[in-house]
mmCIF file of N, CA and C in Angstrom:
data_model
loop_
_atom_site.group_PDB
_atom_site.id
_atom_site.type_symbol
_atom_site.label_atom_id
_atom_site.label_comp_id
_atom_site.label_asym_id
_atom_site.label_seq_id
_atom_site.Cartn_x
_atom_site.Cartn_y
_atom_site.Cartn_z
ATOM 1 N N ARG A 26 118.521 73.523 161.892
ATOM 2 C CA ARG A 26 117.081 73.370 161.788
ATOM 3 C C ARG A 26 116.470 73.495 163.164
ATOM 4 N N LYS A 27 115.189 73.738 163.182
ATOM 5 C CA LYS A 27 114.507 73.849 164.472
ATOM 6 C C LYS A 27 114.548 72.552 165.261
ATOM 7 N N ASP A 28 114.763 71.415 164.566
ATOM 8 C CA ASP A 28 114.831 70.136 165.282
ATOM 9 C C ASP A 28 116.208 69.910 165.904
ATOM 10 N N GLY A 29 117.118 70.874 165.753
ATOM 11 C CA GLY A 29 118.441 70.773 166.353
ATOM 12 C C GLY A 29 119.532 70.335 165.396
ATOM 13 N N THR A 30 119.170 69.936 164.165
ATOM 14 C CA THR A 30 120.161 69.540 163.181
ATOM 15 C C THR A 30 120.975 70.765 162.768
ATOM 16 N N LEU A 31 122.285 70.650 162.804
ATOM 17 C CA LEU A 31 123.177 71.756 162.480
ATOM 18 C C LEU A 31 123.385 71.836 160.974
ATOM 19 N N LEU A 32 123.157 72.998 160.382
ATOM 20 C CA LEU A 32 123.365 73.199 158.945
ATOM 21 C C LEU A 32 124.797 73.656 158.686
ATOM 22 N N THR A 33 125.285 74.599 159.468
ATOM 23 C CA THR A 33 126.651 75.105 159.322
ATOM 24 C C THR A 33 127.106 75.714 160.639
ATOM 25 N N ARG A 34 128.416 75.856 160.772
ATOM 26 C CA ARG A 34 128.965 76.443 161.995
ATOM 27 C C ARG A 34 130.291 77.110 161.653
ATOM 28 N N ASP A 35 130.516 78.288 162.206
ATOM 29 C CA ASP A 35 131.797 78.972 162.045
ATOM 30 C C ASP A 35 132.520 78.954 163.381
ATOM 31 N N PRO A 36 133.829 78.719 163.364
ATOM 32 C CA PRO A 36 134.571 78.733 164.624
ATOM 33 C C PRO A 36 134.656 80.153 165.184
ATOM 34 N N PRO A 37 134.743 80.287 166.499
ATOM 35 C CA PRO A 37 134.875 81.625 167.077
ATOM 36 C C PRO A 37 136.204 82.259 166.678
ATOM 37 N N THR A 38 136.158 83.543 166.383
ATOM 38 C CA THR A 38 137.370 84.292 166.036
ATOM 39 C C THR A 38 137.309 85.663 166.702
ATOM 40 N N LEU A 39 138.468 86.226 166.942
ATOM 41 C CA LEU A 39 138.573 87.538 167.565
ATOM 42 C C LEU A 39 138.110 88.625 166.596
ATOM 43 N N ILE A 40 137.347 89.590 167.090
ATOM 44 C CA ILE A 40 136.929 90.738 166.286
ATOM 45 C C ILE A 40 137.761 91.929 166.745
ATOM 46 N N LYS A 41 138.557 92.485 165.840
ATOM 47 C CA LYS A 41 139.384 93.636 166.180
ATOM 48 C C LYS A 41 138.556 94.912 166.048
ATOM 49 N N PRO A 42 138.607 95.785 167.046
ATOM 50 C CA PRO A 42 137.846 97.035 166.968
ATOM 51 C C PRO A 42 138.381 97.956 165.870
ATOM 52 N N ALA A 43 137.483 98.722 165.276
ATOM 53 C CA ALA A 43 137.862 99.757 164.319
ATOM 54 C C ALA A 43 138.573 100.872 165.103
ATOM 55 N N PRO A 44 139.242 101.798 164.414
ATOM 56 C CA PRO A 44 139.958 102.865 165.118
ATOM 57 C C PRO A 44 139.097 103.631 166.124
ATOM 58 N N GLU A 45 137.802 103.801 165.832
ATOM 59 C CA GLU A 45 136.916 104.527 166.759
ATOM 60 C C GLU A 45 136.349 103.617 167.845
ATOM 61 N N GLY A 46 136.731 102.332 167.825
ATOM 62 C CA GLY A 46 136.315 101.399 168.872
ATOM 63 C C GLY A 46 135.107 100.541 168.528
ATOM 64 N N ALA A 47 134.491 100.771 167.372
ATOM 65 C CA ALA A 47 133.296 100.003 166.980
ATOM 66 C C ALA A 47 133.679 98.566 166.629
ATOM 67 N N LEU A 48 132.765 97.648 166.938
ATOM 68 C CA LEU A 48 132.949 96.241 166.592
ATOM 69 C C LEU A 48 131.937 95.859 165.521
ATOM 70 N N SER A 49 132.397 95.130 164.523
ATOM 71 C CA SER A 49 131.508 94.732 163.437
ATOM 72 C C SER A 49 131.990 93.404 162.867
ATOM 73 N N ARG A 50 131.026 92.558 162.474
ATOM 74 C CA ARG A 50 131.361 91.272 161.860
ATOM 75 C C ARG A 50 130.301 90.960 160.822
ATOM 76 N N MET A 51 130.726 90.602 159.635
ATOM 77 C CA MET A 51 129.815 90.207 158.562
ATOM 78 C C MET A 51 130.026 88.717 158.322
ATOM 79 N N ILE A 52 128.933 87.963 158.323
ATOM 80 C CA ILE A 52 129.008 86.521 158.123
ATOM 81 C C ILE A 52 128.047 86.140 157.001
ATOM 82 N N GLY A 53 128.548 85.394 156.037
ATOM 83 C CA GLY A 53 127.696 84.899 154.961
ATOM 84 C C GLY A 53 127.315 83.447 155.226
ATOM 85 N N ILE A 54 126.080 83.111 154.945
ATOM 86 C CA ILE A 54 125.596 81.756 155.164
ATOM 87 C C ILE A 54 125.024 81.226 153.854
ATOM 88 N N SER A 55 125.590 80.127 153.352
ATOM 89 C CA SER A 55 125.090 79.523 152.124
ATOM 90 C C SER A 55 123.890 78.634 152.456
ATOM 91 N N LEU A 56 122.845 78.766 151.674
ATOM 92 C CA LEU A 56 121.659 77.923 151.845
ATOM 93 C C LEU A 56 121.526 76.911 150.708
ATOM 94 N N GLU A 57 122.593 76.724 149.926
ATOM 95 C CA GLU A 57 122.556 75.786 148.802
ATOM 96 C C GLU A 57 122.201 74.366 149.236
ATOM 97 N N GLU A 58 122.693 73.944 150.373
ATOM 98 C CA GLU A 58 122.456 72.583 150.857
ATOM 99 C C GLU A 58 121.224 72.482 151.761
ATOM 100 N N ALA A 59 120.569 73.606 152.007
ATOM 101 C CA ALA A 59 119.414 73.619 152.911
ATOM 102 C C ALA A 59 118.175 73.096 152.201
ATOM 103 N N THR A 60 117.526 72.128 152.798
ATOM 104 C CA THR A 60 116.257 71.658 152.255
ATOM 105 C C THR A 60 115.166 72.625 152.698
ATOM 106 N N PRO A 61 114.086 72.732 151.940
ATOM 107 C CA PRO A 61 113.004 73.626 152.347
ATOM 108 C C PRO A 61 112.505 73.271 153.744
ATOM 109 N N GLY A 62 112.201 74.298 154.506
ATOM 110 C CA GLY A 62 111.690 74.080 155.854
ATOM 111 C C GLY A 62 112.036 75.225 156.788
ATOM 112 N N ASP A 63 111.722 75.033 158.053
ATOM 113 C CA ASP A 63 111.959 76.050 159.074
ATOM 114 C C ASP A 63 113.340 75.869 159.690
ATOM 115 N N TYR A 64 114.019 76.985 159.899
ATOM 116 C CA TYR A 64 115.353 76.995 160.476
ATOM 117 C C TYR A 64 115.406 78.061 161.563
ATOM 118 N N GLU A 65 116.508 78.050 162.304
ATOM 119 C CA GLU A 65 116.734 79.067 163.319
ATOM 120 C C GLU A 65 118.218 79.410 163.312
ATOM 121 N N LEU A 66 118.527 80.693 163.111
ATOM 122 C CA LEU A 66 119.891 81.175 163.196
ATOM 123 C C LEU A 66 120.184 81.455 164.665
ATOM 124 N N VAL A 67 121.253 80.856 165.190
ATOM 125 C CA VAL A 67 121.650 81.064 166.583
ATOM 126 C C VAL A 67 123.014 81.733 166.578
ATOM 127 N N LEU A 68 123.096 82.895 167.191
ATOM 128 C CA LEU A 68 124.346 83.635 167.291
ATOM 129 C C LEU A 68 124.731 83.713 168.759
ATOM 130 N N ARG A 69 125.898 83.180 169.086
ATOM 131 C CA ARG A 69 126.404 83.221 170.461
ATOM 132 C C ARG A 69 127.637 84.118 170.479
ATOM 133 N N VAL A 70 127.615 85.104 171.364
ATOM 134 C CA VAL A 70 128.692 86.074 171.471
ATOM 135 C C VAL A 70 129.229 86.060 172.893
ATOM 136 N N ARG A 71 130.555 86.091 173.025
ATOM 137 C CA ARG A 71 131.169 86.154 174.350
ATOM 138 C C ARG A 71 132.196 87.280 174.343
ATOM 139 N N ASP A 72 132.086 88.178 175.311
ATOM 140 C CA ASP A 72 133.054 89.261 175.488
ATOM 141 C C ASP A 72 134.204 88.697 176.318
ATOM 142 N N GLU A 73 135.365 88.537 175.704
ATOM 143 C CA GLU A 73 136.513 87.951 176.392
ATOM 144 C C GLU A 73 137.017 88.837 177.525
ATOM 145 N N PHE A 74 136.781 90.143 177.447
ATOM 146 C CA PHE A 74 137.259 91.062 178.477
ATOM 147 C C PHE A 74 136.379 91.007 179.726
ATOM 148 N N SER A 75 135.054 91.135 179.531
ATOM 149 C CA SER A 75 134.138 91.185 180.680
ATOM 150 C C SER A 75 133.597 89.815 181.074
ATOM 151 N N GLY A 76 133.673 88.851 180.148
ATOM 152 C CA GLY A 76 133.110 87.532 180.408
ATOM 153 C C GLY A 76 131.618 87.442 180.120
ATOM 154 N N GLN A 77 131.002 88.547 179.703
ATOM 155 C CA GLN A 77 129.568 88.530 179.397
ATOM 156 C C GLN A 77 129.309 87.692 178.156
ATOM 157 N N ARG A 78 128.141 87.035 178.143
ATOM 158 C CA ARG A 78 127.717 86.205 177.017
ATOM 159 C C ARG A 78 126.326 86.640 176.572
ATOM 160 N N LEU A 79 126.059 86.463 175.293
ATOM 161 C CA LEU A 79 124.765 86.805 174.720
ATOM 162 C C LEU A 79 124.438 85.760 173.664
ATOM 163 N N GLU A 80 123.184 85.303 173.644
ATOM 164 C CA GLU A 80 122.721 84.379 172.607
ATOM 165 C C GLU A 80 121.488 84.975 171.962
ATOM 166 N N LEU A 81 121.510 85.101 170.654
ATOM 167 C CA LEU A 81 120.379 85.621 169.885
ATOM 168 C C LEU A 81 119.882 84.527 168.962
ATOM 169 N N ARG A 82 118.564 84.432 168.802
ATOM 170 C CA ARG A 82 117.945 83.428 167.929
ATOM 171 C C ARG A 82 116.999 84.130 166.962
ATOM 172 N N GLU A 83 117.102 83.751 165.695
ATOM 173 C CA GLU A 83 116.253 84.342 164.657
ATOM 174 C C GLU A 83 115.695 83.240 163.770
ATOM 175 N N PRO A 84 114.391 82.975 163.849
ATOM 176 C CA PRO A 84 113.802 81.948 162.978
ATOM 177 C C PRO A 84 113.695 82.460 161.538
ATOM 178 N N PHE A 85 113.824 81.535 160.583
ATOM 179 C CA PHE A 85 113.605 81.876 159.175
ATOM 180 C C PHE A 85 113.144 80.629 158.426
ATOM 181 N N HIS A 86 112.631 80.820 157.229
ATOM 182 C CA HIS A 86 112.071 79.724 156.443
ATOM 183 C C HIS A 86 112.764 79.675 155.082
ATOM 184 N N VAL A 87 113.123 78.475 154.636
ATOM 185 C CA VAL A 87 113.677 78.268 153.291
ATOM 186 C C VAL A 87 112.566 77.669 152.451
ATOM 187 N N SER A 88 112.206 78.357 151.365
ATOM 188 C CA SER A 88 111.154 77.892 150.463
ATOM 189 C C SER A 88 111.754 77.053 149.354
ATOM 190 N N PRO A 89 110.962 76.164 148.752
ATOM 191 C CA PRO A 89 111.471 75.400 147.603
ATOM 192 C C PRO A 89 111.732 76.347 146.435
ATOM 193 N N PRO A 90 112.645 75.967 145.527
ATOM 194 C CA PRO A 90 112.913 76.815 144.364
ATOM 195 C C PRO A 90 111.654 77.009 143.529
ATOM 196 N N LEU A 91 111.547 78.177 142.922
ATOM 197 C CA LEU A 91 110.424 78.438 142.025
ATOM 198 C C LEU A 91 110.599 77.658 140.742
ATOM 199 N N SER A 92 109.517 77.104 140.225
ATOM 200 C CA SER A 92 109.567 76.387 138.944
ATOM 201 C C SER A 92 109.592 77.408 137.829
ATOM 202 N N PRO A 93 110.427 77.179 136.810
ATOM 203 C CA PRO A 93 110.424 78.127 135.685
ATOM 204 C C PRO A 93 109.087 78.046 134.943
ATOM 205 N N GLY A 94 108.610 79.180 134.480
ATOM 206 C CA GLY A 94 107.352 79.236 133.753
ATOM 207 C C GLY A 94 107.515 78.643 132.341
ATOM 208 N N PRO A 95 106.419 78.581 131.594
ATOM 209 C CA PRO A 95 106.505 78.072 130.219
ATOM 210 C C PRO A 95 107.453 78.920 129.391
ATOM 211 N N ALA A 96 108.175 78.281 128.470
ATOM 212 C CA ALA A 96 109.126 78.995 127.619
ATOM 213 C C ALA A 96 108.398 80.014 126.758
ATOM 214 N N GLY A 97 108.984 81.201 126.638
ATOM 215 C CA GLY A 97 108.432 82.240 125.783
ATOM 216 C C GLY A 97 107.171 82.867 126.326
ATOM 217 N N GLY A 98 106.779 82.582 127.598
ATOM 218 C CA GLY A 98 105.523 83.026 128.117
ATOM 219 C C GLY A 98 105.531 84.322 128.739
#
């Protein structure tokens, strides 16, 4: 959350390059336990070879679930 409360965290793991040298990582984040409100995704990356570090932040909002409409409507 924007107030600093941690919703989830994944441990750092090595990313193996594809045969052509490209690096790619797909991460899924469950929002089932997230209460409605403002959040911020923080991604920290460290290149083990060069020692370079990068931190990216992306704000997002979780809305309350939609109420189902009247039956048969």
